[in-house]
Short mmCIF file of C-alpha atoms and ligand atoms in Angstrom, two decimals:
data_model
loop_
_atom_site.label_atom_id
_atom_site.label_comp_id
_atom_site.label_asym_id
_atom_site.label_seq_id
_atom_site.Cartn_x
_atom_site.Cartn_y
_atom_site.Cartn_z
CA UNK X 1 74.86 60.16 -61.62
CA UNK X 2 77.46 61.08 -64.27
CA UNK X 3 78.19 58.35 -66.84
CA UNK X 4 81.62 58.81 -68.43
CA UNK X 5 82.10 57.31 -71.90
CA UNK X 6 84.98 56.39 -74.15
CA UNK X 7 83.97 58.24 -77.35
CA UNK X 8 85.95 55.82 -79.53
CA UNK X 9 83.91 52.80 -78.35
CA UNK X 10 80.84 54.34 -76.66
CA UNK X 11 81.60 52.12 -73.64
CA UNK X 12 81.04 53.40 -70.11
CA UNK X 13 84.39 53.83 -68.37
CA UNK X 14 83.18 55.34 -65.08
CA UNK X 15 80.05 56.24 -63.16
CA UNK X 16 80.32 59.07 -60.69
CA UNK X 17 78.03 60.85 -58.28
CA UNK X 18 77.00 64.17 -59.75
CA UNK X 19 77.59 67.11 -57.42
CA UNK X 20 74.63 69.36 -56.72
CA UNK X 21 74.47 72.71 -54.95
CA UNK X 22 75.13 71.16 -51.52
CA UNK X 23 78.30 69.36 -52.64
CA UNK X 24 79.52 72.46 -54.46
CA UNK X 25 78.95 74.55 -51.34
CA UNK X 26 80.91 71.98 -49.32
CA UNK X 27 83.84 72.26 -51.77
CA UNK X 28 83.78 76.07 -51.53
CA UNK X 29 83.69 75.81 -47.72
CA UNK X 30 86.67 73.47 -47.79
CA UNK X 31 88.61 75.87 -50.07
CA UNK X 32 87.68 78.78 -47.83
CA UNK X 33 88.87 76.97 -44.71
CA UNK X 34 92.19 76.10 -46.39
CA UNK X 35 92.81 79.62 -47.68
CA UNK X 36 94.41 81.42 -44.69
CA UNK X 37 97.04 78.72 -44.21
CA UNK X 38 97.76 78.37 -47.95
CA UNK X 39 98.26 82.08 -48.51
CA UNK X 40 100.55 82.05 -45.46
CA UNK X 41 102.85 79.32 -46.82
CA UNK X 42 106.31 80.82 -47.41
CA UNK X 43 106.93 81.46 -51.11
CA UNK X 44 109.80 78.99 -51.38
CA UNK X 45 107.67 76.29 -49.73
CA UNK X 46 104.70 76.97 -52.03
CA UNK X 47 107.10 76.77 -54.97
CA UNK X 48 108.49 73.48 -53.65
CA UNK X 49 104.97 71.99 -53.37
CA UNK X 50 104.06 73.02 -56.93
CA UNK X 51 107.40 71.66 -58.16
CA UNK X 52 106.60 68.34 -56.44
CA UNK X 53 103.19 68.24 -58.13
CA UNK X 54 104.89 68.85 -61.49
CA UNK X 55 107.28 65.98 -60.78
CA UNK X 56 104.42 63.66 -59.79
CA UNK X 57 102.64 64.50 -63.07
CA UNK X 58 105.87 63.50 -64.86
CA UNK X 59 106.09 60.28 -62.89
CA UNK X 60 102.44 59.46 -63.75
CA UNK X 61 102.79 60.67 -67.31
CA UNK X 62 101.69 57.48 -69.05
CA UNK X 63 98.78 56.84 -66.66
CA UNK X 64 97.42 60.38 -67.10
CA UNK X 65 97.91 60.26 -70.88
CA UNK X 66 95.91 57.01 -71.05
CA UNK X 67 93.10 58.47 -68.92
CA UNK X 68 92.91 61.49 -71.22
CA UNK X 69 93.14 59.41 -74.39
CA UNK X 70 90.31 57.08 -73.29
CA UNK X 71 88.05 59.79 -71.95
CA UNK X 72 88.39 62.27 -74.84
CA UNK X 73 89.20 59.86 -77.68
CA UNK X 74 92.54 61.59 -78.23
CA UNK X 75 95.37 59.79 -80.01
CA UNK X 76 97.75 58.55 -77.31
CA UNK X 77 100.75 60.37 -78.84
CA UNK X 78 98.94 63.71 -78.59
CA UNK X 79 97.71 62.94 -75.07
CA UNK X 80 101.32 62.31 -73.98
CA UNK X 81 102.31 65.71 -75.35
CA UNK X 82 99.49 67.36 -73.42
CA UNK X 83 100.44 65.74 -70.11
CA UNK X 84 104.06 66.77 -70.67
CA UNK X 85 102.78 70.33 -70.99
CA UNK X 86 100.77 70.02 -67.76
CA UNK X 87 104.01 69.19 -65.91
CA UNK X 88 105.83 72.08 -67.62
CA UNK X 89 103.07 74.47 -66.60
CA UNK X 90 103.35 73.48 -62.92
CA UNK X 91 107.16 73.76 -63.12
CA UNK X 92 106.80 77.21 -64.68
CA UNK X 93 104.44 78.50 -61.97
CA UNK X 94 106.56 76.91 -59.22
CA UNK X 95 109.33 79.17 -60.54
CA UNK X 96 106.99 82.15 -60.76
CA UNK X 97 105.91 82.19 -57.09
CA UNK X 98 108.79 84.39 -55.88
CA UNK X 99 109.10 86.43 -59.08
CA UNK X 100 105.63 87.95 -58.89
CA UNK X 101 106.83 91.07 -57.17
CA UNK X 102 105.38 94.44 -56.15
CA UNK X 103 106.90 97.88 -56.67
CA UNK X 104 108.03 100.90 -54.70
CA UNK X 105 106.85 104.20 -56.14
CA UNK X 106 108.52 107.57 -55.45
CA UNK X 107 106.06 109.82 -53.56
CA UNK X 108 106.37 112.75 -51.17
CA UNK X 109 106.45 112.18 -47.40
CA UNK X 110 107.04 108.47 -47.28
CA UNK X 111 107.25 105.23 -49.16
CA UNK X 112 104.60 103.82 -51.43
CA UNK X 113 104.64 100.12 -52.13
CA UNK X 114 102.44 97.58 -53.87
CA UNK X 115 101.64 94.00 -52.97
CA UNK X 116 100.17 91.23 -55.12
CA UNK X 117 97.47 89.75 -52.94
CA UNK X 118 95.64 86.52 -53.70
CA UNK X 119 91.90 86.74 -54.38
CA UNK X 120 90.72 83.99 -52.03
CA UNK X 121 88.67 81.06 -53.34
CA UNK X 122 88.58 80.84 -57.12
CA UNK X 123 86.18 78.74 -59.20
CA UNK X 124 87.59 77.14 -62.35
CA UNK X 125 85.20 75.84 -65.01
CA UNK X 126 86.88 73.88 -67.80
CA UNK X 127 85.86 72.16 -71.06
CA UNK X 128 86.20 68.64 -72.43
CA UNK X 129 88.57 69.22 -75.34
CA UNK X 130 91.89 69.54 -73.42
CA UNK X 131 90.73 68.65 -69.90
CA UNK X 132 93.92 68.55 -67.83
CA UNK X 133 95.89 70.95 -69.98
CA UNK X 134 93.38 73.77 -69.71
CA UNK X 135 92.86 73.02 -65.99
CA UNK X 136 96.62 73.37 -65.40
CA UNK X 137 96.74 76.77 -67.15
CA UNK X 138 94.36 78.01 -64.45
CA UNK X 139 95.53 75.96 -61.47
CA UNK X 140 99.21 76.90 -61.90
CA UNK X 141 98.84 80.67 -61.54
CA UNK X 142 95.90 80.41 -59.10
CA UNK X 143 97.84 78.25 -56.64
CA UNK X 144 101.12 80.13 -57.18
CA UNK X 145 99.41 83.38 -56.13
CA UNK X 146 98.13 81.78 -52.91
CA UNK X 147 94.49 81.18 -53.84
CA UNK X 148 92.60 78.01 -53.08
CA UNK X 149 90.44 76.53 -55.83
CA UNK X 150 87.31 74.61 -56.71
CA UNK X 151 87.72 73.06 -60.16
CA UNK X 152 84.65 71.94 -62.09
CA UNK X 153 85.76 69.89 -65.07
CA UNK X 154 83.35 69.21 -67.95
CA UNK X 155 80.93 66.47 -66.99
CA UNK X 156 82.00 64.46 -70.04
CA UNK X 157 85.70 64.40 -69.04
CA UNK X 158 86.26 64.61 -65.28
CA UNK X 159 88.67 61.70 -64.81
CA UNK X 160 92.06 63.38 -65.21
CA UNK X 161 91.09 66.24 -62.86
CA UNK X 162 90.10 63.74 -60.17
CA UNK X 163 93.44 61.96 -60.49
CA UNK X 164 95.32 65.27 -60.39
CA UNK X 165 93.59 66.18 -57.12
CA UNK X 166 94.93 62.91 -55.62
CA UNK X 167 98.42 63.68 -56.88
CA UNK X 168 98.21 67.17 -55.34
CA UNK X 169 97.60 65.57 -51.93
CA UNK X 170 100.48 63.15 -52.54
CA UNK X 171 102.67 66.15 -53.34
CA UNK X 172 101.90 67.56 -49.88
CA UNK X 173 99.54 70.33 -51.01
CA UNK X 174 97.21 70.59 -48.01
CA UNK X 175 93.68 69.22 -48.09
CA UNK X 176 91.15 71.83 -49.23
CA UNK X 177 93.57 73.77 -51.46
CA UNK X 178 92.57 71.97 -54.67
CA UNK X 179 88.97 70.72 -54.71
CA UNK X 180 87.27 69.04 -57.66
CA UNK X 181 83.48 68.90 -58.10
CA UNK X 182 82.04 66.69 -60.81
CA UNK X 183 78.65 67.96 -61.82
CA UNK X 184 76.61 69.68 -64.48
CA UNK X 185 77.60 73.14 -65.59
CA UNK X 186 74.06 74.38 -65.12
CA UNK X 187 74.11 73.18 -61.47
CA UNK X 188 77.63 72.96 -60.00
CA UNK X 189 79.12 75.53 -62.42
CA UNK X 190 76.26 77.93 -61.88
CA UNK X 191 76.59 77.59 -58.11
CA UNK X 192 80.28 78.57 -58.31
CA UNK X 193 79.28 81.65 -60.33
CA UNK X 194 76.60 82.60 -57.79
CA UNK X 195 78.48 81.71 -54.60
CA UNK X 196 79.30 84.79 -52.51
CA UNK X 197 82.52 83.21 -51.19
CA UNK X 198 83.99 82.65 -54.67
CA UNK X 199 86.08 85.65 -55.71
CA UNK X 200 86.77 84.79 -59.33
CA UNK X 201 85.71 82.47 -62.14
CA UNK X 202 88.35 81.26 -64.61
CA UNK X 203 86.34 79.86 -67.51
CA UNK X 204 87.11 78.13 -70.81
CA UNK X 205 84.27 77.04 -73.06
CA UNK X 206 81.70 78.38 -75.47
CA UNK X 207 81.06 82.08 -76.00
CA UNK X 208 77.40 81.43 -75.16
CA UNK X 209 78.16 80.07 -71.67
CA UNK X 210 80.91 82.70 -71.26
CA UNK X 211 78.24 85.35 -71.63
CA UNK X 212 76.25 83.66 -68.81
CA UNK X 213 79.36 83.53 -66.62
CA UNK X 214 79.87 87.26 -67.09
CA UNK X 215 76.21 88.03 -66.45
CA UNK X 216 76.14 85.87 -63.29
CA UNK X 217 79.42 87.29 -62.00
CA UNK X 218 77.93 90.78 -62.04
CA UNK X 219 75.80 90.02 -58.97
CA UNK X 220 78.85 89.72 -56.70
CA UNK X 221 81.33 91.68 -58.89
CA UNK X 222 83.40 88.53 -59.34
CA UNK X 223 86.52 88.74 -61.42
CA UNK X 224 86.33 86.67 -64.58
CA UNK X 225 88.76 85.38 -67.15
CA UNK X 226 87.04 84.08 -70.27
CA UNK X 227 88.70 81.91 -72.90
CA UNK X 228 85.95 81.32 -75.44
CA UNK X 229 85.41 80.19 -78.99
CA UNK X 230 87.37 81.02 -82.12
CA UNK X 231 87.23 80.98 -85.90
CA UNK X 232 90.86 81.52 -86.63
CA UNK X 233 92.25 82.32 -90.07
CA UNK X 234 95.26 80.62 -91.61
CA UNK X 235 96.37 83.21 -94.19
CA UNK X 236 98.53 81.88 -97.03
CA UNK X 237 100.12 84.44 -99.37
CA UNK X 238 101.36 83.61 -102.87
CA UNK X 239 104.96 84.25 -101.76
CA UNK X 240 104.77 81.63 -98.97
CA UNK X 241 106.58 78.31 -98.96
CA UNK X 242 103.38 76.63 -100.22
CA UNK X 243 104.57 73.06 -99.70
CA UNK X 244 105.38 73.79 -96.05
CA UNK X 245 102.15 75.71 -95.45
CA UNK X 246 100.03 72.96 -97.04
CA UNK X 247 101.81 70.14 -95.20
CA UNK X 248 101.19 71.88 -91.85
CA UNK X 249 97.62 73.08 -92.48
CA UNK X 250 95.76 69.78 -91.82
CA UNK X 251 97.19 69.52 -88.31
CA UNK X 252 96.14 73.11 -87.56
CA UNK X 253 92.49 72.22 -88.07
CA UNK X 254 92.13 68.44 -87.75
CA UNK X 255 94.27 68.04 -84.63
CA UNK X 256 92.10 66.94 -81.67
CA UNK X 257 89.45 66.23 -84.37
CA UNK X 258 89.05 69.99 -84.79
CA UNK X 259 87.83 70.36 -81.20
CA UNK X 260 90.26 73.16 -80.50
CA UNK X 261 89.47 76.80 -79.87
CA UNK X 262 92.65 77.71 -81.81
CA UNK X 263 91.72 75.58 -84.85
CA UNK X 264 92.67 77.41 -88.06
CA UNK X 265 89.37 76.41 -89.63
CA UNK X 266 89.28 79.25 -92.17
CA UNK X 267 92.10 78.84 -94.66
CA UNK X 268 92.49 82.06 -96.63
CA UNK X 269 94.58 81.59 -99.77
CA UNK X 270 95.76 84.23 -102.25
CA UNK X 271 93.80 83.77 -105.48
CA UNK X 272 96.86 83.31 -107.73
CA UNK X 273 97.98 80.16 -105.82
CA UNK X 274 94.56 78.94 -104.64
CA UNK X 275 94.30 75.93 -106.97
CA UNK X 276 97.87 74.80 -106.32
CA UNK X 277 97.43 75.17 -102.53
CA UNK X 278 94.07 73.36 -102.58
CA UNK X 279 95.66 70.42 -104.40
CA UNK X 280 98.56 70.22 -101.91
CA UNK X 281 96.23 70.63 -98.91
CA UNK X 282 93.86 67.88 -100.07
CA UNK X 283 96.82 65.54 -100.63
CA UNK X 284 98.26 66.31 -97.18
CA UNK X 285 94.86 65.76 -95.54
CA UNK X 286 94.53 62.34 -97.17
CA UNK X 287 97.65 61.44 -95.17
CA UNK X 288 96.08 62.15 -91.74
CA UNK X 289 95.77 58.82 -89.93
CA UNK X 290 92.27 58.51 -88.39
CA UNK X 291 91.47 55.57 -86.12
CA UNK X 292 91.98 53.87 -82.77
CA UNK X 293 93.26 56.49 -80.29
CA UNK X 294 95.30 53.81 -78.50
CA UNK X 295 97.40 53.14 -81.61
CA UNK X 296 100.82 54.81 -81.57
CA UNK X 297 100.47 56.09 -85.14
CA UNK X 298 96.93 57.51 -84.98
CA UNK X 299 96.71 61.25 -85.61
CA UNK X 300 92.96 61.86 -85.26
CA UNK X 301 90.32 60.16 -83.10
CA UNK X 302 86.53 60.53 -82.84
CA UNK X 303 84.44 63.49 -81.72
CA UNK X 304 83.44 63.76 -78.07
CA UNK X 305 79.76 62.74 -78.30
CA UNK X 306 76.89 61.77 -80.57
CA UNK X 307 75.21 65.15 -80.05
CA UNK X 308 78.40 66.96 -80.98
CA UNK X 309 78.82 64.82 -84.13
CA UNK X 310 75.34 65.88 -85.20
CA UNK X 311 76.19 69.54 -84.64
CA UNK X 312 79.39 69.21 -86.70
CA UNK X 313 77.60 67.37 -89.53
CA UNK X 314 75.10 70.22 -89.84
CA UNK X 315 77.89 72.44 -91.21
CA UNK X 316 78.53 70.31 -94.30
CA UNK X 317 76.05 71.09 -97.06
CA UNK X 318 76.44 69.65 -100.55
CA UNK X 319 79.48 67.76 -101.78
CA UNK X 320 82.73 68.79 -100.03
CA UNK X 321 86.07 69.12 -101.84
CA UNK X 322 87.28 66.23 -99.69
CA UNK X 323 85.59 63.80 -97.33
CA UNK X 324 88.30 61.62 -95.79
CA UNK X 325 88.01 58.16 -94.28
CA UNK X 326 86.82 57.33 -90.78
CA UNK X 327 86.07 54.02 -89.04
CA UNK X 328 82.54 52.56 -89.16
CA UNK X 329 80.67 51.14 -86.19
CA UNK X 330 80.85 52.22 -82.58
CA UNK X 331 82.40 55.59 -81.77
CA UNK X 332 81.57 59.16 -82.65
CA UNK X 333 83.63 59.26 -85.86
CA UNK X 334 83.69 62.07 -88.36
CA UNK X 335 86.09 62.27 -91.32
CA UNK X 336 88.48 65.12 -92.19
CA UNK X 337 86.37 67.35 -94.43
CA UNK X 338 87.39 70.25 -96.68
CA UNK X 339 84.83 72.62 -98.16
CA UNK X 340 85.19 75.62 -100.46
CA UNK X 341 83.39 78.59 -98.94
CA UNK X 342 82.59 82.28 -99.16
CA UNK X 343 83.31 84.48 -96.13
CA UNK X 344 79.58 84.92 -95.51
CA UNK X 345 78.79 81.17 -95.36
CA UNK X 346 77.88 79.68 -91.97
CA UNK X 347 80.80 77.22 -92.15
CA UNK X 348 83.14 80.22 -92.54
CA UNK X 349 81.61 82.24 -89.69
CA UNK X 350 80.58 79.91 -86.86
CA UNK X 351 82.83 77.73 -84.77
CA UNK X 352 82.41 74.15 -86.07
CA UNK X 353 84.60 72.54 -83.38
CA UNK X 354 85.06 69.53 -85.62
CA UNK X 355 87.30 68.40 -88.51
CA UNK X 356 85.84 70.72 -91.16
CA UNK X 357 88.11 73.21 -92.95
CA UNK X 358 86.77 76.07 -95.10
CA UNK X 359 88.98 77.18 -98.01
CA UNK X 360 88.45 80.81 -99.01
CA UNK X 361 90.30 82.76 -101.74
CA UNK X 362 91.43 86.39 -101.29
CA UNK X 363 92.62 89.04 -103.76
CA UNK X 364 95.45 90.89 -101.97
CA UNK X 365 96.86 91.83 -98.56
CA UNK X 366 94.06 94.28 -97.73
CA UNK X 367 91.43 91.72 -98.71
CA UNK X 368 93.09 89.05 -96.55
CA UNK X 369 93.05 91.35 -93.52
CA UNK X 370 89.44 92.33 -94.17
CA UNK X 371 88.26 88.71 -94.38
CA UNK X 372 90.37 87.60 -91.39
CA UNK X 373 88.85 90.38 -89.24
CA UNK X 374 85.30 89.84 -90.47
CA UNK X 375 84.51 87.63 -87.47
CA UNK X 376 83.00 88.03 -84.03
CA UNK X 377 85.93 86.00 -82.72
CA UNK X 378 89.62 86.85 -82.37
CA UNK X 379 91.58 84.08 -80.72
CA UNK X 380 94.36 82.77 -82.90
CA UNK X 381 95.66 82.53 -86.46
CA UNK X 382 98.62 82.08 -88.80
CA UNK X 383 100.32 84.04 -91.56
CA UNK X 384 102.41 82.32 -94.23
CA UNK X 385 104.70 84.55 -96.33
CA UNK X 386 108.40 84.91 -97.09
CA UNK X 387 108.08 88.71 -96.97
CA UNK X 388 109.07 89.81 -93.45
CA UNK X 389 107.56 93.29 -93.73
CA UNK X 390 104.23 91.88 -94.85
CA UNK X 391 104.28 89.25 -92.08
CA UNK X 392 104.56 91.95 -89.42
CA UNK X 393 102.11 94.34 -91.13
CA UNK X 394 99.47 91.62 -91.27
CA UNK X 395 100.25 90.39 -87.74
CA UNK X 396 99.63 93.91 -86.38
CA UNK X 397 96.42 94.29 -88.41
CA UNK X 398 94.74 90.99 -87.57
CA UNK X 399 92.48 91.33 -84.51
CA UNK X 400 93.43 88.23 -82.53
CA UNK X 401 95.25 87.52 -79.29
CA UNK X 402 97.69 84.90 -80.57
CA UNK X 403 99.36 84.65 -83.98
CA UNK X 404 102.06 82.54 -85.59
CA UNK X 405 104.12 83.41 -88.66
CA UNK X 406 105.15 80.48 -90.88
CA UNK X 407 103.92 78.17 -88.13
CA UNK X 408 100.62 77.08 -86.59
CA UNK X 409 101.60 76.74 -82.97
CA UNK X 410 99.99 79.12 -80.47
CA UNK X 411 100.49 77.73 -77.01
CA UNK X 412 103.57 77.63 -74.80
CA UNK X 413 103.79 77.63 -70.97
CA UNK X 414 105.80 80.87 -70.91
CA UNK X 415 103.85 83.01 -73.42
CA UNK X 416 100.48 84.75 -72.99
CA UNK X 417 97.38 83.14 -74.47
CA UNK X 418 93.91 84.64 -74.85
CA UNK X 419 91.43 86.34 -77.11
CA UNK X 420 90.28 89.61 -78.60
CA UNK X 421 86.61 90.38 -79.25
CA UNK X 422 84.11 87.59 -78.42
CA UNK X 423 86.92 85.08 -77.90
CA UNK X 424 87.10 86.47 -74.37
CA UNK X 425 89.50 88.45 -72.22
CA UNK X 426 92.23 87.98 -69.68
CA UNK X 427 95.42 86.10 -70.45
CA UNK X 428 96.48 82.61 -69.47
CA UNK X 429 100.02 81.22 -69.33
CA UNK X 430 103.26 83.12 -68.94
CA UNK X 431 103.68 85.73 -66.21
CA UNK X 432 100.62 87.51 -67.63
CA UNK X 433 98.30 84.91 -66.06
CA UNK X 434 99.35 85.92 -62.54
CA UNK X 435 97.54 89.25 -62.99
CA UNK X 436 94.27 87.34 -63.33
CA UNK X 437 94.69 85.57 -60.00
CA UNK X 438 95.84 88.47 -57.80
CA UNK X 439 94.88 92.00 -56.81
CA UNK X 440 97.27 94.93 -56.57
CA UNK X 441 97.27 96.47 -53.10
CA UNK X 442 98.81 99.91 -52.68
CA UNK X 443 100.25 100.87 -49.27
CA UNK X 444 101.64 104.26 -48.30
CA UNK X 445 104.00 104.40 -45.30
CA UNK X 446 104.59 107.86 -43.93
CA UNK X 447 108.19 108.54 -42.94
CA UNK X 448 107.31 111.94 -41.44
CA UNK X 449 107.56 112.64 -37.71
P1 NDP B 501 80.28 74.76 -72.70
O1 NDP B 501 80.66 76.17 -72.77
O2 NDP B 501 78.86 74.39 -72.58
O3 NDP B 501 81.04 74.04 -71.47
C1 NDP B 501 82.27 74.44 -70.91
C2 NDP B 501 82.20 74.29 -69.39
O4 NDP B 501 81.19 75.13 -68.87
C3 NDP B 501 81.83 72.87 -68.93
O5 NDP B 501 82.50 72.58 -67.73
C4 NDP B 501 80.34 73.00 -68.70
O6 NDP B 501 79.83 72.04 -67.81
C5 NDP B 501 80.27 74.38 -68.10
N1 NDP B 501 78.94 74.99 -68.16
C6 NDP B 501 77.95 74.78 -69.07
N2 NDP B 501 76.87 75.53 -68.78
C7 NDP B 501 77.17 76.23 -67.67
C8 NDP B 501 76.48 77.17 -66.87
N3 NDP B 501 75.23 77.57 -67.15
N4 NDP B 501 77.10 77.71 -65.79
C9 NDP B 501 78.36 77.34 -65.49
N5 NDP B 501 79.07 76.44 -66.18
C10 NDP B 501 78.49 75.90 -67.28
O7 NDP B 501 80.90 74.05 -73.95
P2 NDP B 501 80.45 72.64 -74.56
O8 NDP B 501 81.29 71.67 -73.93
O9 NDP B 501 79.01 72.39 -74.48
O10 NDP B 501 80.80 72.89 -76.08
C11 NDP B 501 79.92 73.67 -76.91
C12 NDP B 501 80.73 74.51 -77.86
O11 NDP B 501 81.56 75.40 -77.13
C13 NDP B 501 81.70 73.74 -78.71
O12 NDP B 501 81.08 73.17 -79.80
C14 NDP B 501 82.68 74.82 -79.07
O13 NDP B 501 82.19 75.58 -80.11
C15 NDP B 501 82.76 75.65 -77.81
N6 NDP B 501 83.87 75.27 -76.91
C16 NDP B 501 84.98 76.04 -76.88
C17 NDP B 501 86.05 75.67 -76.09
C18 NDP B 501 87.28 76.45 -76.03
O14 NDP B 501 88.33 75.87 -75.81
N7 NDP B 501 87.22 77.76 -76.17
C19 NDP B 501 86.04 74.45 -75.31
C20 NDP B 501 84.81 73.71 -75.37
C21 NDP B 501 83.79 74.13 -76.16
P3 NDP B 501 79.18 70.64 -68.29
O15 NDP B 501 79.54 70.44 -69.73
O16 NDP B 501 79.80 69.69 -67.38
O17 NDP B 501 77.72 70.74 -68.08
#
């Protein structure tokens, strides 16, 4: 049995049967049975069905946002933004269905052409931090390419995925095309990885489990896309608009209570402006509104679980530069916390996945690049400078998949998202994601007699 909690109150909001191997196998069988018909749906009809799903998500926007807010402890305003993105993602991939084209290649003696074939049944394993958002980044391209799916949401946050599966049926997407199994990663997730009828695993979560996904996939040569952890650097040069950089920085690390793989949790500041930036950053962080996720003005809610709060707390040693306010009593609360760190400190190297920012000074451009790249991860990051040449030099030198200049936003439906190094591989979103959910088939047609 899976007990689903509201992390802001610790109250049980749902109790669900937990899928084991048998139930997971049944979901794979259902996806397999639905596959031939789904891949045969005419492109314009498949696009129309995805478009209808996007519209239904819009029509149920408030309901889905409330489910997500209650189940993850997200501020309702942020949850609304996330659900809006889910709808945009389905609209985007509805439009992509008939633009994912093959090629003709000049060869002797005939015509050579390529086709983008679906993979078959794909298994999607998703985390608890952005449950429906991250699921949509995988479902959109998977369904657009003609695959059928089994989605295993995190056991802590399965509610929005279950509701989406109902909406998919309401949209007219045939039964068996989108299956959801609620169960433990080590049981239902592992079975998807092992199952011979699953052609690919699309995974978002920790680097540790990502490694297991890759290892398990080797047995059946499954395709994998891995979106894993991060320890992204927010690099602030002395010639930046410091007020703007400092005002934005809290939201780049404390948003979603820091439970964000793109969190800019290492803030690298040029030595000559370090003290001034630290002062502005502390003041801006004091302004972050922490409290009841249902309140319209709340900007940060609790952490996902008691165990996770303990893990986050273990990163704060000694007296931090700032420990903000957080509610007392029920709920897995943790305040916005700023520490001063050296690049070799644990808080500056490991993914905290909580509202803890590490401030680190650097000497010059080369030093900033060296510290930014001194990480096993390479997911995201920001560069703040008014010098255009430097912005592009540093952007090319930093080893991460997604960067923003004079901004902290990394994710848009139409642009590729994914990591370098141990942050994973494969790209989600944009047209790039379609490559991860299709195979290229090459066909030669002889025109000789
Ligand atoms: P996990 O990597 O453990 O979980 C992510 C997903 O994988 C969940 O659906 C989980 O299922 C599933 N899973 C777990 N073990 C297995 C397995 N052996 N085989 C198949 N699937 C499995 O992340 P956590 O939620 O435990 O978070 C731990 C840390 O991971 C965080 O503190 C953070 O550092 C990082 N993380 C990074 C994310 C990102 O966006 N890149 C997202 C979430 C976490 P279930 O939980 O239901 O058992």
